[in-house]
Amino acid sequence: MDAAMEKRFREYESAPLSWNPTKGGKRSFVCFEDSISEIVAEQAQPGQFEQAACQMLAGDYYPADAVQFFGRFRDENRNLAKGEHVLQRARFFPFYAGLYLWSMVEIYVAEETENTCRIGYVTTQKHHGRGIWMATLEQKDGKLTLTVESTACPNSWAFWLGLPIARYLQLRARRRGIENIRSQLSRSESPRPSGSPNPS
């Protein structure tokens, strides 16, 4: 992290959690509960699950035009770890990399098994929303399925005043995260040379 980001990270790092990963948290009368599953690879090639899992655990689940993760894990060149704080930078205007919304979250799950990868975080008081988020990648029957679950309530005046915009940005980030994983997998597929026979 550069000096300015390091300063912001230190200022936000001590913020208490606004949501508990097991007990939940205080809900407002506006609370968005979402769960969506999409197939990101219909016929997964060898190594594609590991590639996507590596991308998720490295903190690169979202593309830069949606949300970026910063923290000690980047300085130390390692994967995300349960219990660590992550500074998030989200574009206010997706098409303009100049105005950002900053927030701090705590990772409550970051794990990979043979056929499943999962990352998730809960919000702190230094977040415009209040809630929990998790993405699960599963390899089953030759397919890769990504499931994204979240609970989000407003936690700042900006969120309340700009509720439709905040909801739009939330849904856009969810869509862009799924698209990001899918596009990375598509790029990793080795195209069959023109004129070569189909595999038997």
PDB file of N, CA and C in Angstrom, residues 3-4 9 49 70 90 113 125 133 160-161 163 170:
ATOM      1  N   ALA A   3       1.575   5.368   0.873  1.00  0.00           N
ATOM      2  CA  ALA A   3       1.508   6.048   2.161  1.00  0.00           C
ATOM      3  C   ALA A   3       0.085   6.497   2.501  1.00  0.00           C
ATOM      4  N   ALA A   4      -0.616   7.057   1.518  1.00  0.00           N
ATOM      5  CA  ALA A   4      -1.981   7.541   1.766  1.00  0.00           C
ATOM      6  C   ALA A   4      -2.924   6.389   2.103  1.00  0.00           C
ATOM      7  N   PHE A   9      -5.783   2.884   6.016  1.00  0.00           N
ATOM      8  CA  PHE A   9      -5.917   1.537   6.563  1.00  0.00           C
ATOM      9  C   PHE A   9      -5.782   1.560   8.081  1.00  0.00           C
ATOM     10  N   PHE A  49     -10.677 -24.943 -11.779  1.00  0.00           N
ATOM     11  CA  PHE A  49     -11.150 -24.711 -10.408  1.00  0.00           C
ATOM     12  C   PHE A  49     -10.033 -24.108  -9.565  1.00  0.00           C
ATOM     13  N   PHE A  70      -7.472  -4.213  -0.475  1.00  0.00           N
ATOM     14  CA  PHE A  70      -6.119  -3.864  -0.063  1.00  0.00           C
ATOM     15  C   PHE A  70      -5.921  -4.277   1.394  1.00  0.00           C
ATOM     16  N   ALA A  90     -14.257   1.098  -3.738  1.00  0.00           N
ATOM     17  CA  ALA A  90     -15.278   0.873  -4.767  1.00  0.00           C
ATOM     18  C   ALA A  90     -15.497   2.162  -5.554  1.00  0.00           C
ATOM     19  N   THR A 113     -11.070 -26.334  -0.350  1.00  0.00           N
ATOM     20  CA  THR A 113     -11.014 -27.783  -0.227  1.00  0.00           C
ATOM     21  C   THR A 113     -10.819 -28.351  -1.629  1.00  0.00           C
ATOM     22  N   GLN A 125     -17.768  -0.786  11.410  1.00  0.00           N
ATOM     23  CA  GLN A 125     -18.431   0.519  11.492  1.00  0.00           C
ATOM     24  C   GLN A 125     -17.884   1.495  10.447  1.00  0.00           C
ATOM     25  N   TRP A 133     -21.231 -10.964   3.629  1.00  0.00           N
ATOM     26  CA  TRP A 133     -21.134 -11.341   2.211  1.00  0.00           C
ATOM     27  C   TRP A 133     -20.275 -12.587   2.092  1.00  0.00           C
ATOM     28  N   TRP A 160     -28.296   5.900   3.078  1.00  0.00           N
ATOM     29  CA  TRP A 160     -29.728   6.196   3.184  1.00  0.00           C
ATOM     30  C   TRP A 160     -30.164   7.208   2.133  1.00  0.00           C
ATOM     31  N   LEU A 161     -29.396   8.298   1.970  1.00  0.00           N
ATOM     32  CA  LEU A 161     -29.782   9.338   1.024  1.00  0.00           C
ATOM     33  C   LEU A 161     -29.718   8.848  -0.420  1.00  0.00           C
ATOM     34  N   LEU A 163     -30.064   5.660  -1.504  1.00  0.00           N
ATOM     35  CA  LEU A 163     -30.437   4.254  -1.435  1.00  0.00           C
ATOM     36  C   LEU A 163     -30.544   3.577  -2.811  1.00  0.00           C
ATOM     37  N   GLN A 170     -24.360  -2.028  -5.458  1.00  0.00           N
ATOM     38  CA  GLN A 170     -24.242  -3.348  -4.838  1.00  0.00           C
ATOM     39  C   GLN A 170     -24.527  -4.459  -5.847  1.00  0.00           C
TER      40      GLN A 170
END
